[in-house]
Short mmCIF file of C-alpha atoms in Angstrom, two decimals:
data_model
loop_
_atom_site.label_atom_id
_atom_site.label_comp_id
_atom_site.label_asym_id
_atom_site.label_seq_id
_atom_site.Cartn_x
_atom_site.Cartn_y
_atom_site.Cartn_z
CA UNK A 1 93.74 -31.05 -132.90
CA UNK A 2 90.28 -30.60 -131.97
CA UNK A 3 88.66 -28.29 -129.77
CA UNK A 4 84.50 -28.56 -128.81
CA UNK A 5 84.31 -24.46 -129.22
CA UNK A 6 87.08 -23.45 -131.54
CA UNK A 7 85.97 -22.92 -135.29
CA UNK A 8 89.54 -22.43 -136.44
CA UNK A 9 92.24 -24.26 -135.50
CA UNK A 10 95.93 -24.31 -136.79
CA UNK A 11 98.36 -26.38 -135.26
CA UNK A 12 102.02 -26.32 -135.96
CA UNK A 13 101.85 -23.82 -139.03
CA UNK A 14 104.92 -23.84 -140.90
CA UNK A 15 105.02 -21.90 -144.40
CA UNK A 16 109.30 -21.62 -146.01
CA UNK A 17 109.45 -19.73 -148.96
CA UNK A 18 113.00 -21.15 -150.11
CA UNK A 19 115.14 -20.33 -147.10
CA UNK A 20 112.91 -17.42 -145.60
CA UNK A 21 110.67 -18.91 -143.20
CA UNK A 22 107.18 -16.76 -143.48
CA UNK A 23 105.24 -18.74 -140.50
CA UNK A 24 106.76 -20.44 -137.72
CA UNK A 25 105.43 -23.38 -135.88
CA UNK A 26 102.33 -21.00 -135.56
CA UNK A 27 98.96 -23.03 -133.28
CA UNK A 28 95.86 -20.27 -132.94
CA UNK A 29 92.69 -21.24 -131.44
CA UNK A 30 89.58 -18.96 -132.38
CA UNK A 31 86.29 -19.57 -130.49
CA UNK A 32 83.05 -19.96 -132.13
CA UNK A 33 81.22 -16.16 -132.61
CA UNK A 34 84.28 -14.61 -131.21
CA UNK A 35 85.91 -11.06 -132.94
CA UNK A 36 89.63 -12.54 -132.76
CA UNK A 37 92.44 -10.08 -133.83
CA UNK A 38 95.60 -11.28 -135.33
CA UNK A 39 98.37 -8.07 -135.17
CA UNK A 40 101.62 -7.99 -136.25
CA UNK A 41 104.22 -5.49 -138.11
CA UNK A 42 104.32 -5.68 -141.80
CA UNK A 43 106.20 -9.10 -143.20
CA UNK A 44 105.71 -10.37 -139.49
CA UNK A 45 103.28 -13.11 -141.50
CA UNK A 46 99.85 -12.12 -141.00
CA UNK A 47 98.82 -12.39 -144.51
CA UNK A 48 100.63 -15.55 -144.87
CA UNK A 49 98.50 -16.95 -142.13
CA UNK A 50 95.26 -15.76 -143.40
CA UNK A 51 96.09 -17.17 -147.25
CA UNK A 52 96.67 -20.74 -145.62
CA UNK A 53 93.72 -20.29 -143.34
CA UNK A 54 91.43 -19.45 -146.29
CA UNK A 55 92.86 -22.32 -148.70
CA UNK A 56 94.64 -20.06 -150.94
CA UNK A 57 98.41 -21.25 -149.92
CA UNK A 58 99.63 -24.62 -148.96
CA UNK A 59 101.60 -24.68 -145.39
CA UNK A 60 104.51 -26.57 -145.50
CA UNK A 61 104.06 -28.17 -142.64
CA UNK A 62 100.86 -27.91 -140.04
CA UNK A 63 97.04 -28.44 -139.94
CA UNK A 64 94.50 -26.26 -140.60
CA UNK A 65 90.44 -26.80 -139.45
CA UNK A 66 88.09 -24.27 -140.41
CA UNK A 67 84.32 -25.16 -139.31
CA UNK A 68 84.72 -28.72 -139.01
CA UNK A 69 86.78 -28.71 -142.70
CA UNK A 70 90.49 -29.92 -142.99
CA UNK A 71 91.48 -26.79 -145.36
CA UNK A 72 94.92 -28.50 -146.63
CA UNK A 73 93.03 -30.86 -148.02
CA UNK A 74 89.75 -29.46 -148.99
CA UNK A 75 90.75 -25.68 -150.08
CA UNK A 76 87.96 -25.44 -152.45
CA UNK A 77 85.12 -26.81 -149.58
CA UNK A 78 86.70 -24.53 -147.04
CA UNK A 79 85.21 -21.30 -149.47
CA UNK A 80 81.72 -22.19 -148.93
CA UNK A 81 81.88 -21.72 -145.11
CA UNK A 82 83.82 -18.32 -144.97
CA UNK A 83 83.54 -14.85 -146.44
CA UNK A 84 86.94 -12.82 -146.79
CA UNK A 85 87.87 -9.49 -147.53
CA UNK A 86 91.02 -8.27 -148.22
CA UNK A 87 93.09 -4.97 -147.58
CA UNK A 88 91.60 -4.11 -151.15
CA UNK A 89 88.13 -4.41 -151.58
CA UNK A 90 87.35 -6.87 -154.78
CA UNK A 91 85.33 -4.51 -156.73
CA UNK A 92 84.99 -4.64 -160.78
CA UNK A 93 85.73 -1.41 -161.20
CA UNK A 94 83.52 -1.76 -164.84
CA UNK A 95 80.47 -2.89 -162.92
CA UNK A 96 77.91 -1.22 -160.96
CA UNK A 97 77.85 -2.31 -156.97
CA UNK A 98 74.43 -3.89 -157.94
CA UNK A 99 76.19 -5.75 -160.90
CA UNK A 100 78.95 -6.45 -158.60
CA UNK A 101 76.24 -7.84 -156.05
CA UNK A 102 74.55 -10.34 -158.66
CA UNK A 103 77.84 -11.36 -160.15
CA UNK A 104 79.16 -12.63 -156.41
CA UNK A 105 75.52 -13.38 -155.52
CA UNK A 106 75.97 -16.06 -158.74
CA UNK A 107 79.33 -17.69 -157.80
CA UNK A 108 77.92 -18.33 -154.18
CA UNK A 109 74.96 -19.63 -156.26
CA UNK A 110 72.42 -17.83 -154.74
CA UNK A 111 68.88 -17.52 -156.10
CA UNK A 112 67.06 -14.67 -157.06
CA UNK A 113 64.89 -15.01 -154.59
CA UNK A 114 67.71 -15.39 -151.96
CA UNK A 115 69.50 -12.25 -153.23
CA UNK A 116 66.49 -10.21 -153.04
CA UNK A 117 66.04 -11.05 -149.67
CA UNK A 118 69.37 -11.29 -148.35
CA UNK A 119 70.53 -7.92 -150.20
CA UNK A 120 67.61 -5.77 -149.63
CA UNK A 121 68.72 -6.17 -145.75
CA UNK A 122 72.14 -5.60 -146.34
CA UNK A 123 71.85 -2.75 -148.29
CA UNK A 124 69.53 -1.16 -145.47
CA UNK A 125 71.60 -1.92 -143.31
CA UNK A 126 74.92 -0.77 -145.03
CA UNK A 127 73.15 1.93 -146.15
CA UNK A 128 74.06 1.28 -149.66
CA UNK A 129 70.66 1.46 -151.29
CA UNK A 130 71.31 4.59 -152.94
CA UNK A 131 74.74 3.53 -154.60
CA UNK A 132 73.33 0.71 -156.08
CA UNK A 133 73.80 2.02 -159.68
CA UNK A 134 77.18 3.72 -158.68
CA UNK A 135 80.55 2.19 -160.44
CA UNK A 136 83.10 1.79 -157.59
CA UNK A 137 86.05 4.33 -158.55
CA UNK A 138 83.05 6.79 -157.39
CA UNK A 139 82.38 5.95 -154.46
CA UNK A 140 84.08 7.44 -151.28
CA UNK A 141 86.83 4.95 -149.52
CA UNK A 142 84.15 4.10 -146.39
CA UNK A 143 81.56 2.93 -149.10
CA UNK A 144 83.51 1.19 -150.84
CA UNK A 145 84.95 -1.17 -147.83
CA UNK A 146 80.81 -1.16 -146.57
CA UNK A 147 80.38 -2.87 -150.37
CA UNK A 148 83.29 -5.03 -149.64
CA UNK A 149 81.72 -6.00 -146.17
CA UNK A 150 78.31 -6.44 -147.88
CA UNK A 151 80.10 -9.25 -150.35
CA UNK A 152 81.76 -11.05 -147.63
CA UNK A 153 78.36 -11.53 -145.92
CA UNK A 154 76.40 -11.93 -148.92
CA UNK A 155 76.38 -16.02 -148.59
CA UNK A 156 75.64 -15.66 -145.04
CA UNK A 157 79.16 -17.55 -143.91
CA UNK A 158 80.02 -18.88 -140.58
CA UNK A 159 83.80 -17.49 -140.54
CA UNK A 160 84.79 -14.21 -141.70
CA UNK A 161 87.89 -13.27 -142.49
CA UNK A 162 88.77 -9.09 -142.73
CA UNK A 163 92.48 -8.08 -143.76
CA UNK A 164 92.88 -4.21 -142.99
CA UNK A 165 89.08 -3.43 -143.47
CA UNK A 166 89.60 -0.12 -141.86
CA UNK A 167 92.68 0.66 -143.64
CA UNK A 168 92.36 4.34 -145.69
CA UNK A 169 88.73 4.76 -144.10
CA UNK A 170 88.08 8.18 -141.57
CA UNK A 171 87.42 7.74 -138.17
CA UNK A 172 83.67 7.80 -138.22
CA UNK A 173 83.36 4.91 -141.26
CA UNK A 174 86.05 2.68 -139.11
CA UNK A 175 84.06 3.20 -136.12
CA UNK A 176 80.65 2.46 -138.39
CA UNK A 177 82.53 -0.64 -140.03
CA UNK A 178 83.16 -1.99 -136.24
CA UNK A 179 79.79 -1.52 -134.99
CA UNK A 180 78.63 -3.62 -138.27
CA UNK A 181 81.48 -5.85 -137.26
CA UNK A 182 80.03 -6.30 -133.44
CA UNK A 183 76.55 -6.83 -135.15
CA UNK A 184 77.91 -10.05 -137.30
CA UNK A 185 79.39 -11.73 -133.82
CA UNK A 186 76.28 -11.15 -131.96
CA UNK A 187 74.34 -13.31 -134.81
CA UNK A 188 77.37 -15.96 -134.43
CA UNK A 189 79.94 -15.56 -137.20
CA UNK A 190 83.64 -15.58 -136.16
CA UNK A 191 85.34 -12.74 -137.30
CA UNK A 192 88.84 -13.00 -137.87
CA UNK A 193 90.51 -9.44 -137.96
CA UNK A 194 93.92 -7.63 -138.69
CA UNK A 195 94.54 -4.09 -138.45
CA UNK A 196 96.91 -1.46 -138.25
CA UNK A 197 95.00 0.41 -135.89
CA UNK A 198 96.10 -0.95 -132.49
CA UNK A 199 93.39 0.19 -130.33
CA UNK A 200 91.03 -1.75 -132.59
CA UNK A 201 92.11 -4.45 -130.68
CA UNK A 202 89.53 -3.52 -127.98
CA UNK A 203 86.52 -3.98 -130.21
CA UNK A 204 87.73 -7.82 -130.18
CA UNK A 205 87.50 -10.72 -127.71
CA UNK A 206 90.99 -12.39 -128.10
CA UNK A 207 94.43 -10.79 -129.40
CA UNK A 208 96.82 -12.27 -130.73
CA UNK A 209 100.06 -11.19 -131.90
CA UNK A 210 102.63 -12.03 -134.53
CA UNK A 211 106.63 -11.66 -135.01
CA UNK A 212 108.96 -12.61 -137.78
CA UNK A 213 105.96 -15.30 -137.89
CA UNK A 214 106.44 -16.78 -134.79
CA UNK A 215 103.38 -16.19 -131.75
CA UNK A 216 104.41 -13.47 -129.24
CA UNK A 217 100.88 -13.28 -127.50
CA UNK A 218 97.76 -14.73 -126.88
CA UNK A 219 95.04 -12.96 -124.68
CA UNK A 220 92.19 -10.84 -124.34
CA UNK A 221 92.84 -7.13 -124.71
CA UNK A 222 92.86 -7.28 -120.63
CA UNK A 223 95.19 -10.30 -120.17
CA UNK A 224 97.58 -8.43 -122.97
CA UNK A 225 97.85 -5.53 -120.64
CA UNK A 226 98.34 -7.10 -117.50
CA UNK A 227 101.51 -8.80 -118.51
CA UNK A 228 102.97 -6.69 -120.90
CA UNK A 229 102.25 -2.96 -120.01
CA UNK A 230 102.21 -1.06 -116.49
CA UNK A 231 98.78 -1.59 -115.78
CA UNK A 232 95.60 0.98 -115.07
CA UNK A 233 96.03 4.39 -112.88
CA UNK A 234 93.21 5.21 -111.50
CA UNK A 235 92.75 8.55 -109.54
CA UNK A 236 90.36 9.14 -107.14
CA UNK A 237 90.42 12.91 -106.78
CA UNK A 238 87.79 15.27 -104.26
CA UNK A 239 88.15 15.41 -100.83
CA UNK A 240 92.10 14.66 -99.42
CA UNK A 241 90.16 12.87 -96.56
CA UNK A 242 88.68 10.50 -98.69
CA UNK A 243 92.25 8.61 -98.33
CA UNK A 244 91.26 7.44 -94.84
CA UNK A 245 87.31 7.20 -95.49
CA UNK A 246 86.26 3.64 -94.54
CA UNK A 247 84.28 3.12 -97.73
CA UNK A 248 88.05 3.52 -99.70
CA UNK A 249 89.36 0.96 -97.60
CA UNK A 250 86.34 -1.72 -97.40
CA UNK A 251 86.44 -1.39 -101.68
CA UNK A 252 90.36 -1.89 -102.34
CA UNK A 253 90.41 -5.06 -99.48
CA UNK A 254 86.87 -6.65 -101.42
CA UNK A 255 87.63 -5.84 -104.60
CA UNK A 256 91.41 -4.92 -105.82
CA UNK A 257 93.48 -7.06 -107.73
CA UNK A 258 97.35 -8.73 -107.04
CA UNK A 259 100.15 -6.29 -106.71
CA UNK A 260 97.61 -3.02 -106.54
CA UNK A 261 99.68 0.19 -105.42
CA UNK A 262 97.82 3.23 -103.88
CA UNK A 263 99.31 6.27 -103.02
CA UNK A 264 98.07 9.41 -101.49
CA UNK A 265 97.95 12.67 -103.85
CA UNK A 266 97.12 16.75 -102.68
CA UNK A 267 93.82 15.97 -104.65
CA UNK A 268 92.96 12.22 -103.22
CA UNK A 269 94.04 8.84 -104.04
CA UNK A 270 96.03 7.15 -107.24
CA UNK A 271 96.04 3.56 -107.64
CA UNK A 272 97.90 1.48 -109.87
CA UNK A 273 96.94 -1.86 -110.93
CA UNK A 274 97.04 -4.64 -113.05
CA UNK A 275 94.02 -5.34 -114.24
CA UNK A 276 90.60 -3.92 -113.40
CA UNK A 277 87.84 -6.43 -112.69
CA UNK A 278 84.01 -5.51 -113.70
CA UNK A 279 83.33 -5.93 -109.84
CA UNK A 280 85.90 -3.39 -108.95
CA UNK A 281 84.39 -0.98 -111.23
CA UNK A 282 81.04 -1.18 -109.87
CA UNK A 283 82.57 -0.94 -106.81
CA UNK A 284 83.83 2.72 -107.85
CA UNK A 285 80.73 3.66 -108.78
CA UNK A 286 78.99 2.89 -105.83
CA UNK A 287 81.69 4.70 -103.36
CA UNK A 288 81.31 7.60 -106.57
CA UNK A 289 77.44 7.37 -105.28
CA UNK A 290 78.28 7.53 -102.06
CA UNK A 291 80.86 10.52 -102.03
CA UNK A 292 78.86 13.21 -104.93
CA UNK A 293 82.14 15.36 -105.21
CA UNK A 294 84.27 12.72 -105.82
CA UNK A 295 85.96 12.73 -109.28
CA UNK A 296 86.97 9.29 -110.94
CA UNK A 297 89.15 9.01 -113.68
CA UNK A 298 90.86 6.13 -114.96
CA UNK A 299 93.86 5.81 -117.84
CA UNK A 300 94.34 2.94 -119.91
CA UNK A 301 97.15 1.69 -121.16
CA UNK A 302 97.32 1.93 -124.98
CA UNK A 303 97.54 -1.27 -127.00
CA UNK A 304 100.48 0.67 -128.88
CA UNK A 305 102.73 0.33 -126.06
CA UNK A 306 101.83 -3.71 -125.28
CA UNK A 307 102.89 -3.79 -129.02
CA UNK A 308 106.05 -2.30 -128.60
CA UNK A 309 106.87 -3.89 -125.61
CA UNK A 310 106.44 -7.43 -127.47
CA UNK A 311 108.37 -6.70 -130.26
CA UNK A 312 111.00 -4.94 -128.72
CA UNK A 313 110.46 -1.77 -130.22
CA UNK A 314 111.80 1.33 -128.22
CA UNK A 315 108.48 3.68 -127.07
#
């Protein structure tokens, strides 16, 4: 089962509850420092998965490796390498968040030295300095999940595991909560990360989603939508010459992808396409250089509609 750059690894995960099968022969490879999404409907068995991940529920059948630790049978070593928090934040709601903060900071056994350090940056950083002496059932719904993230992280673990962080937060505290998120990859922790929220999906490296707990798809955001959507239209909109300008041509035979379309509109060009590689797009900028009046837009196809196409949903 092992894989040099994968820091979670499940192969063959089975978990039956009597007759009702949960998770179905279920293998998922997450890459070291990677933001890895795991979507699915509700019951499709995405909190299954992350409870035998984690240690907390035995798969009947499988194997599970999280950093370098057989979880099925070490569940209690497995807890010392990851940090999980769960669609409700695990706050003691008779505590302070600075009581809340020693009492984890004691069952990961940290000093007081190493809590000092470690939560005067998180609390900077989560800008929850001035909450400190705040009980939780105060606090607004973004704090609290920031608190939640802060707890998670407090042990510094190599895997993290988020269930719905974002879930009941405003727009501005999930986009906050993603950008902290982004900031924990970049230092090298694996996130692992389910949400609601489809286009959350494009804040992470790999996607993968779930089905009456059996894998539908595996990819990055851009793989995912050049097999199971339409693809990219991307207008090119100024002068109606620009159709036949030589620049136009030179950039769709250097740079455009299999089974591109283009078609000529009263305001300029429209191309369809699969996928749209980095080179391409610089490529569009430089012809947008070139040609001042031209206008460039370019529409995406939402991650809603590759998750309706996989699980057969009707738009």
């Amino acid at each position: 089962m092992s894989t040099p750059d994968a820091i979670i690894r499940a192969e063959g995960l089975t978990r039956r509850f009597g007759d009702f099968t949960a998770v179905d022969d279920l293998t998922i490879r997450v890459a070291t420092g990677s933001i890895f999404a795991f979507l699915g409907a509700n019951g499709s068995g995405k909190s299954t998965t992350i409870r035998m991940l984690i240690g907390l529920l035995t798969p009947t059948t499988g194997e599970i490796e999280v950093d370098g630790v057989d979880v099925i049978r070490n569940p209690r070593l497995v807890r010392d390498h990851i940090g999980y928090m769960g669609q409700k934040v695990s706050l003691y709601q008779g505590l302070s968040v600075r009581e809340n903060v020693e009492f984890y900071a004691g069952l990961y056994g940290l000093d007081a030295a190493a809590l000092r350090e470690r939560w005067g940056a998180l609390s900077e950083r989560l800008s929850l300095r001035d909450v400190e002496h705040e009980h939780p059932a105060d606090l607004p719904a973004g704090v609290r999940q920031r608190t939640g993230l802060a707890l998670s992280t407090l042990h510094r673990p190599r895997v993290l595991f988020l269930d719905e962080p974002t879930a009941g937060v405003d727009v501005h505290n999930r986009a906050l909560f993603w950008e902290l998120i982004a900031e924990e990859a970049r230092a090298g922790v694996t996130v692992f990360v389910t949400t609601h929220f489809l286009e959350e999906a494009d804040y992470c490296d790999r996607v993968c989603f779930i089905e009456s707990g059996r894998l539908e798809a595996d990819g990055t955001p851009a793989e995912l939508r050049a097999r199971w959507s339409q693809g990219y239209r991307v207008r090119l909109a100024g002068d109606a010459a620009l159709a036949d300008a030589p620049d136009l041509r030179r950039l769709l035979e250097r740079c455009a992808p299999d089974g591109i379309e283009l078609r000529r509109t009263p305001e300029g060009v429209e191309i369809a396409a699969g996928q749209l590689g980095r080179e391409w797009l610089r490529a569009v900028g430089d012809l947008q250089r070139t040609h001042p009046s031209l206008r460039v837009s370019v529409d995406e196809p939402p991650m809603t509609g590759i998750f309706r196409a996989l699980s057969g949903r009707p738009a």
